[in-house]
Amino acid sequence: MSLILPALLLSTLVALYFYLWLSGQAALKHAREYQQRGGLLIDVRSPADFRSGHLPRAVNLQLNELDASVPQLAQNKDQIVLVHCKTGLRSELAAQRLKRQGYARAFNLGSYGRAARLLLRPRTAPAPKVQA
């Protein structure tokens, strides 16, 4: 009887993890269309990396600039915000920071290379509407 509660808690946490993981994967699958619909693309790489090459319509912001700059660029907190960096670590921190600011539809695209593959590859199916 004493193992039922921990097993139930563990199974709930596993289900929640997979639900959140799948919802993030769905957003990544349709990242290109979300950007075309007006999603804000933020590149949190260094200014030098950004100058050496960046994705179309990307805005270069450092992590310490997000709090002040994103509200000016995305006044509607329901707007989709796509974030990438050099390796995916800073963009994960940026996406978490944006979610804490109320941007529930902030998604980490990962590294620059992965973001380029997601945003520049041909689309085969339309993206679903994202609910707030």
PDB file of C-alpha atoms in Angstrom:
ATOM      1  CA  MET A   1       0.000   0.000   0.000  1.00  0.00           C
ATOM      2  CA  SER A   2       2.859   2.397   0.762  1.00  0.00           C
ATOM      3  CA  LEU A   3       4.211   2.071  -2.825  1.00  0.00           C
ATOM      4  CA  ILE A   4       0.952   3.132  -4.514  1.00  0.00           C
ATOM      5  CA  LEU A   5       1.331   6.854  -3.844  1.00  0.00           C
ATOM      6  CA  PRO A   6       4.949   7.121  -5.088  1.00  0.00           C
ATOM      7  CA  ALA A   7       4.091   5.037  -8.172  1.00  0.00           C
ATOM      8  CA  LEU A   8       1.087   7.224  -8.918  1.00  0.00           C
ATOM      9  CA  LEU A   9       3.162  10.377  -8.473  1.00  0.00           C
ATOM     10  CA  LEU A  10       5.924   9.037 -10.706  1.00  0.00           C
ATOM     11  CA  SER A  11       3.505   8.032 -13.464  1.00  0.00           C
ATOM     12  CA  THR A  12       1.855  11.472 -13.309  1.00  0.00           C
ATOM     13  CA  LEU A  13       5.227  13.203 -13.634  1.00  0.00           C
ATOM     14  CA  VAL A  14       6.224  10.984 -16.561  1.00  0.00           C
ATOM     15  CA  ALA A  15       2.926  11.695 -18.339  1.00  0.00           C
ATOM     16  CA  LEU A  16       3.341  15.437 -17.758  1.00  0.00           C
ATOM     17  CA  TYR A  17       6.901  15.338 -19.064  1.00  0.00           C
ATOM     18  CA  PHE A  18       5.837  13.572 -22.274  1.00  0.00           C
ATOM     19  CA  TYR A  19       2.893  15.933 -22.759  1.00  0.00           C
ATOM     20  CA  LEU A  20       5.161  18.982 -22.473  1.00  0.00           C
ATOM     21  CA  TRP A  21       7.826  17.384 -24.653  1.00  0.00           C
ATOM     22  CA  LEU A  22       5.312  16.518 -27.380  1.00  0.00           C
ATOM     23  CA  SER A  23       3.762  19.994 -27.338  1.00  0.00           C
ATOM     24  CA  GLY A  24       7.228  21.502 -27.798  1.00  0.00           C
ATOM     25  CA  GLN A  25       7.994  19.082 -30.636  1.00  0.00           C
ATOM     26  CA  ALA A  26       4.769  20.058 -32.410  1.00  0.00           C
ATOM     27  CA  ALA A  27       5.806  23.718 -32.243  1.00  0.00           C
ATOM     28  CA  LEU A  28       9.241  22.908 -33.664  1.00  0.00           C
ATOM     29  CA  LYS A  29       7.668  20.907 -36.489  1.00  0.00           C
ATOM     30  CA  HIS A  30       5.830  24.046 -37.621  1.00  0.00           C
ATOM     31  CA  ALA A  31       8.439  26.673 -36.746  1.00  0.00           C
ATOM     32  CA  ARG A  32       8.751  27.949 -40.312  1.00  0.00           C
ATOM     33  CA  GLU A  33       5.064  28.619 -40.703  1.00  0.00           C
ATOM     34  CA  TYR A  34       4.883  30.215 -37.258  1.00  0.00           C
ATOM     35  CA  GLN A  35       7.648  32.599 -38.298  1.00  0.00           C
ATOM     36  CA  GLN A  36       5.865  33.364 -41.571  1.00  0.00           C
ATOM     37  CA  ARG A  37       2.703  34.147 -39.603  1.00  0.00           C
ATOM     38  CA  GLY A  38       4.564  36.852 -37.710  1.00  0.00           C
ATOM     39  CA  GLY A  39       6.418  34.949 -35.020  1.00  0.00           C
ATOM     40  CA  LEU A  40       9.376  36.831 -33.617  1.00  0.00           C
ATOM     41  CA  LEU A  41      12.715  35.126 -34.286  1.00  0.00           C
ATOM     42  CA  ILE A  42      15.397  35.971 -31.729  1.00  0.00           C
ATOM     43  CA  ASP A  43      19.041  35.003 -32.182  1.00  0.00           C
ATOM     44  CA  VAL A  44      20.815  35.093 -28.820  1.00  0.00           C
ATOM     45  CA  ARG A  45      24.274  34.427 -30.252  1.00  0.00           C
ATOM     46  CA  SER A  46      27.017  36.999 -29.881  1.00  0.00           C
ATOM     47  CA  PRO A  47      26.862  40.073 -32.140  1.00  0.00           C
ATOM     48  CA  ALA A  48      29.981  38.795 -33.961  1.00  0.00           C
ATOM     49  CA  ASP A  49      28.333  35.436 -34.693  1.00  0.00           C
ATOM     50  CA  PHE A  50      25.183  37.243 -35.834  1.00  0.00           C
ATOM     51  CA  ARG A  51      27.173  39.498 -38.181  1.00  0.00           C
ATOM     52  CA  SER A  52      28.900  36.457 -39.684  1.00  0.00           C
ATOM     53  CA  GLY A  53      25.511  35.128 -40.815  1.00  0.00           C
ATOM     54  CA  HIS A  54      21.950  34.949 -39.541  1.00  0.00           C
ATOM     55  CA  LEU A  55      18.504  33.709 -40.466  1.00  0.00           C
ATOM     56  CA  PRO A  56      16.085  35.956 -42.361  1.00  0.00           C
ATOM     57  CA  ARG A  57      14.119  38.360 -40.108  1.00  0.00           C
ATOM     58  CA  ALA A  58      16.131  37.345 -37.020  1.00  0.00           C
ATOM     59  CA  VAL A  59      16.715  39.925 -34.296  1.00  0.00           C
ATOM     60  CA  ASN A  60      19.968  39.716 -32.361  1.00  0.00           C
ATOM     61  CA  LEU A  61      19.463  40.130 -28.604  1.00  0.00           C
ATOM     62  CA  GLN A  62      21.690  39.064 -25.752  1.00  0.00           C
ATOM     63  CA  LEU A  63      20.200  37.282 -22.726  1.00  0.00           C
ATOM     64  CA  ASN A  64      20.596  40.398 -20.601  1.00  0.00           C
ATOM     65  CA  GLU A  65      18.658  42.442 -23.203  1.00  0.00           C
ATOM     66  CA  LEU A  66      15.560  40.245 -23.323  1.00  0.00           C
ATOM     67  CA  ASP A  67      13.698  41.809 -20.400  1.00  0.00           C
ATOM     68  CA  ALA A  68      13.885  45.318 -21.862  1.00  0.00           C
ATOM     69  CA  SER A  69      13.754  44.616 -25.610  1.00  0.00           C
ATOM     70  CA  VAL A  70      11.225  41.831 -26.131  1.00  0.00           C
ATOM     71  CA  PRO A  71       8.225  43.785 -24.753  1.00  0.00           C
ATOM     72  CA  GLN A  72       8.980  46.462 -27.355  1.00  0.00           C
ATOM     73  CA  LEU A  73       9.211  43.908 -30.174  1.00  0.00           C
ATOM     74  CA  ALA A  74       6.347  41.653 -29.048  1.00  0.00           C
ATOM     75  CA  GLN A  75       3.777  43.723 -27.203  1.00  0.00           C
ATOM     76  CA  ASN A  76       1.234  40.910 -27.419  1.00  0.00           C
ATOM     77  CA  LYS A  77       2.265  38.167 -25.001  1.00  0.00           C
ATOM     78  CA  ASP A  78       0.325  35.657 -27.139  1.00  0.00           C
ATOM     79  CA  GLN A  79       2.776  36.183 -30.005  1.00  0.00           C
ATOM     80  CA  ILE A  80       4.939  33.220 -30.919  1.00  0.00           C
ATOM     81  CA  VAL A  81       8.599  33.807 -30.080  1.00  0.00           C
ATOM     82  CA  LEU A  82      11.209  31.487 -31.600  1.00  0.00           C
ATOM     83  CA  VAL A  83      14.674  31.557 -30.029  1.00  0.00           C
ATOM     84  CA  HIS A  84      17.978  30.042 -31.140  1.00  0.00           C
ATOM     85  CA  CYS A  85      21.674  30.408 -30.360  1.00  0.00           C
ATOM     86  CA  LYS A  86      24.962  28.736 -31.226  1.00  0.00           C
ATOM     87  CA  THR A  87      24.450  25.458 -29.347  1.00  0.00           C
ATOM     88  CA  GLY A  88      20.921  25.564 -27.878  1.00  0.00           C
ATOM     89  CA  LEU A  89      21.894  26.283 -24.271  1.00  0.00           C
ATOM     90  CA  ARG A  90      21.471  30.070 -24.240  1.00  0.00           C
ATOM     91  CA  SER A  91      18.295  29.792 -26.310  1.00  0.00           C
ATOM     92  CA  GLU A  92      16.829  27.393 -23.727  1.00  0.00           C
ATOM     93  CA  LEU A  93      17.626  29.901 -20.999  1.00  0.00           C
ATOM     94  CA  ALA A  94      16.094  32.650 -23.143  1.00  0.00           C
ATOM     95  CA  ALA A  95      12.905  30.653 -23.804  1.00  0.00           C
ATOM     96  CA  GLN A  96      12.526  29.933 -20.074  1.00  0.00           C
ATOM     97  CA  ARG A  97      13.084  33.605 -19.264  1.00  0.00           C
ATOM     98  CA  LEU A  98      10.477  34.654 -21.836  1.00  0.00           C
ATOM     99  CA  LYS A  99       7.956  32.177 -20.432  1.00  0.00           C
ATOM    100  CA  ARG A 100       8.505  33.657 -16.972  1.00  0.00           C
ATOM    101  CA  GLN A 101       7.755  37.068 -18.506  1.00  0.00           C
ATOM    102  CA  GLY A 102       4.408  35.724 -19.742  1.00  0.00           C
ATOM    103  CA  TYR A 103       5.294  34.702 -23.301  1.00  0.00           C
ATOM    104  CA  ALA A 104       3.732  31.241 -23.058  1.00  0.00           C
ATOM    105  CA  ARG A 105       4.430  30.545 -26.737  1.00  0.00           C
ATOM    106  CA  ALA A 106       8.199  31.022 -26.584  1.00  0.00           C
ATOM    107  CA  PHE A 107       9.999  28.065 -28.141  1.00  0.00           C
ATOM    108  CA  ASN A 108      13.663  27.069 -28.198  1.00  0.00           C
ATOM    109  CA  LEU A 109      14.707  26.093 -31.728  1.00  0.00           C
ATOM    110  CA  GLY A 110      18.108  24.982 -30.446  1.00  0.00           C
ATOM    111  CA  SER A 111      21.330  25.658 -32.302  1.00  0.00           C
ATOM    112  CA  TYR A 112      21.746  27.952 -35.286  1.00  0.00           C
ATOM    113  CA  GLY A 113      22.121  24.936 -37.583  1.00  0.00           C
ATOM    114  CA  ARG A 114      18.973  23.272 -36.256  1.00  0.00           C
ATOM    115  CA  ALA A 115      17.016  26.525 -36.481  1.00  0.00           C
ATOM    116  CA  ALA A 116      18.171  26.936 -40.090  1.00  0.00           C
ATOM    117  CA  ARG A 117      16.983  23.406 -40.938  1.00  0.00           C
ATOM    118  CA  LEU A 118      13.624  23.992 -39.245  1.00  0.00           C
ATOM    119  CA  LEU A 119      12.994  27.407 -40.780  1.00  0.00           C
ATOM    120  CA  LEU A 120      14.462  26.989 -44.245  1.00  0.00           C
ATOM    121  CA  ARG A 121      13.345  23.475 -45.201  1.00  0.00           C
ATOM    122  CA  PRO A 122      10.315  23.019 -47.483  1.00  0.00           C
ATOM    123  CA  ARG A 123       6.928  22.598 -45.805  1.00  0.00           C
ATOM    124  CA  THR A 124       4.733  19.632 -46.559  1.00  0.00           C
ATOM    125  CA  ALA A 125       1.687  20.323 -44.414  1.00  0.00           C
ATOM    126  CA  PRO A 126       0.129  23.469 -42.941  1.00  0.00           C
ATOM    127  CA  ALA A 127       0.790  24.235 -39.301  1.00  0.00           C
ATOM    128  CA  PRO A 128      -2.073  23.904 -36.862  1.00  0.00           C
ATOM    129  CA  LYS A 129      -3.419  26.979 -35.107  1.00  0.00           C
ATOM    130  CA  VAL A 130      -1.636  27.507 -31.802  1.00  0.00           C
ATOM    131  CA  GLN A 131      -3.995  28.163 -28.926  1.00  0.00           C
ATOM    132  CA  ALA A 132      -3.000  30.640 -26.252  1.00  0.00           C
TER     133      ALA A 132
END
